[in-house]
């Protein structure tokens, strides 16, 4: 019996049927064998760094096996709690006296105080830590700390300190973080130098993304034309998650109507697919709106440009957003490319904004981003280039309702 579409394409979890093994240029082997090697190097900590949604977590699950992964995030470690107690709670390991000791301190309202930390620490060094390390070793467990950058700076150094010591006893741990987010506590920590195995995850190539669709539709017994697969890979912008979503939505549309032809280039069905996928990422509507609105104008109105799209008008902020979204989709745009894209959107030659004005607008947008929450960190303007840090945002700009 064939699996169902939603069992084959899984945008939010481990894709059993459509897992793609990728070759890393840097290590000249697959990411799986690189990670396996790292984990088999006793006395070393593994640090994985890669852009958002490139499969860091899924890679760990593949190599370690889901039941053996003990997954925590930077957020889970709190200053007031001993590192080993946090781990023990996670694996539901009842600890000896030291655990009780910390709890009784909590009862006395002393938790989080310096005395409490010293007390629970000095006891935990002998017992908690050994118990947790043994438990992990006896059960072949691997600690995976995701989103390391979410821990406070203090905590990051505390985690690094505890891990540095633990790895000497063959405790297996992986720390995952995003590029552009600080993990200096790990990668630039002198104490860890010579004890660190690095795994740098590269963005996905179109061919690697295509493999998700090829394997998946084959699994479903559906013949699909290469032009459809190529288009989905291009729109998915180096994100395997977007590729999984697009394949899932295309597969579901076809399931609803088996007469839909996937054996030729079917632009109509692709557009429908992308619009559906954009609905999964409605959070970016708010981000797009905030960027389009630009900074507060104190009641002044901005110059309005007439665009080539049925004479619809747009101000400079709206133009920048539109220019990022037009064909071909790309996660990196130079200032000159932005100028060309904006010019080509404007109806009258004499209206075309100066380069300086465009740069200024992009910088203003960067200011808005810098002073907004995590979700808004979608691009970075650096060295005359716009880098789209979040492919889902660009996808939303292209296919979602703004
Ligand atoms: N090797 C792979 N083969 C096929 N699909 C994959 C692969 N890796 C990731 N994906 C798809 O991408 C999704 C996101 O992967 P994952 O959660 O591992 O990324 P991540 O890098 O950990 O993201 P985040 O930065 O949010 O932690 C998965 O749920 C899956 O749909
Ligand atoms: Mg992850």
Coordinates of C-alpha atoms and ligand atoms in Angstrom, one line a residue, residues 9-15 17-22 32 48 50-62 146-147 149 176-178 201 204 208-209 211-212 239-245 390, ligand 1:
X9 CA 5.8 15.3 2.5
X10 CA 6.4 16.6 6.0
X11 CA 7.2 20.3 6.3
X12 CA 7.4 20.4 10.1
X13 CA 9.0 17.2 11.3
X14 CA 11.2 14.3 10.3
X15 CA 10.5 13.3 6.7
X17 CA 10.0 9.0 3.0
X18 CA 11.6 12.1 1.6
X19 CA 14.8 12.5 3.7
X20 CA 17.5 13.7 1.3
X21 CA 21.1 12.9 2.2
X22 CA 23.4 15.8 1.1
X32 CA 25.4 12.4 8.1
X48 CA 26.4 22.8 14.2
X50 CA 23.5 26.7 9.6
X51 CA 20.8 29.0 8.3
X52 CA 17.3 28.8 9.7
X53 CA 15.3 25.7 8.5
X54 CA 18.1 24.0 6.6
X55 CA 17.6 20.7 8.4
X56 CA 19.9 21.0 11.5
X57 CA 17.4 19.3 13.8
X58 CA 16.4 16.7 11.2
X59 CA 20.1 15.9 10.6
X60 CA 20.6 15.2 14.3
X61 CA 17.4 13.0 14.4
X62 CA 18.6 11.0 11.4
X146 CA 19.0 23.9 19.8
X147 CA 18.9 27.6 19.4
X149 CA 21.7 31.8 21.0
X176 CA 23.2 24.2 17.4
X177 CA 23.0 27.9 16.4
X178 CA 22.3 30.2 13.5
X201 CA 25.5 23.5 7.1
X204 CA 20.4 23.8 -0.2
X208 CA 19.1 18.8 -3.7
X209 CA 15.6 20.4 -3.3
X211 CA 15.3 15.4 -4.9
X212 CA 12.6 15.9 -2.3
X239 CA 14.6 25.9 2.0
X240 CA 13.8 22.2 2.3
X241 CA 10.9 23.1 4.5
X242 CA 9.3 25.3 1.7
X243 CA 10.0 22.5 -0.8
X244 CA 8.2 20.0 1.5
X245 CA 5.3 22.4 1.9
X390 CA 14.5 34.1 6.1
Ligands
LIG1 N1 17.6 16.1 4.8 C1 16.3 16.5 4.6 N2 15.6 15.9 3.6 C2 14.3 16.3 3.4 N3 13.7 17.3 4.0 C3 14.4 18.0 5.0 C4 15.7 17.6 5.3 N4 16.1 18.4 6.3 C5 15.1 19.2 6.6 N5 14.0 19.0 5.8 C6 12.7 19.7 5.9 O1 12.9 20.9 6.4 C7 12.2 21.1 7.7 C8 13.0 21.9 8.7 O2 14.1 21.1 9.1 P1 14.7 21.4 10.5 O3 13.7 21.6 11.5 O4 15.7 20.3 10.8 O5 15.6 22.7 10.3 P2 16.4 23.5 11.3 O6 17.7 23.9 10.6 O7 16.6 22.7 12.6 O8 15.5 24.8 11.6 P3 15.5 25.8 12.7 O9 16.6 26.8 12.3 O10 14.2 26.4 12.8 O11 15.9 25.1 14.0 C9 12.0 19.6 8.1 O12 10.8 19.5 8.9 C10 11.8 18.9 6.8 O13 10.5 19.1 6.3

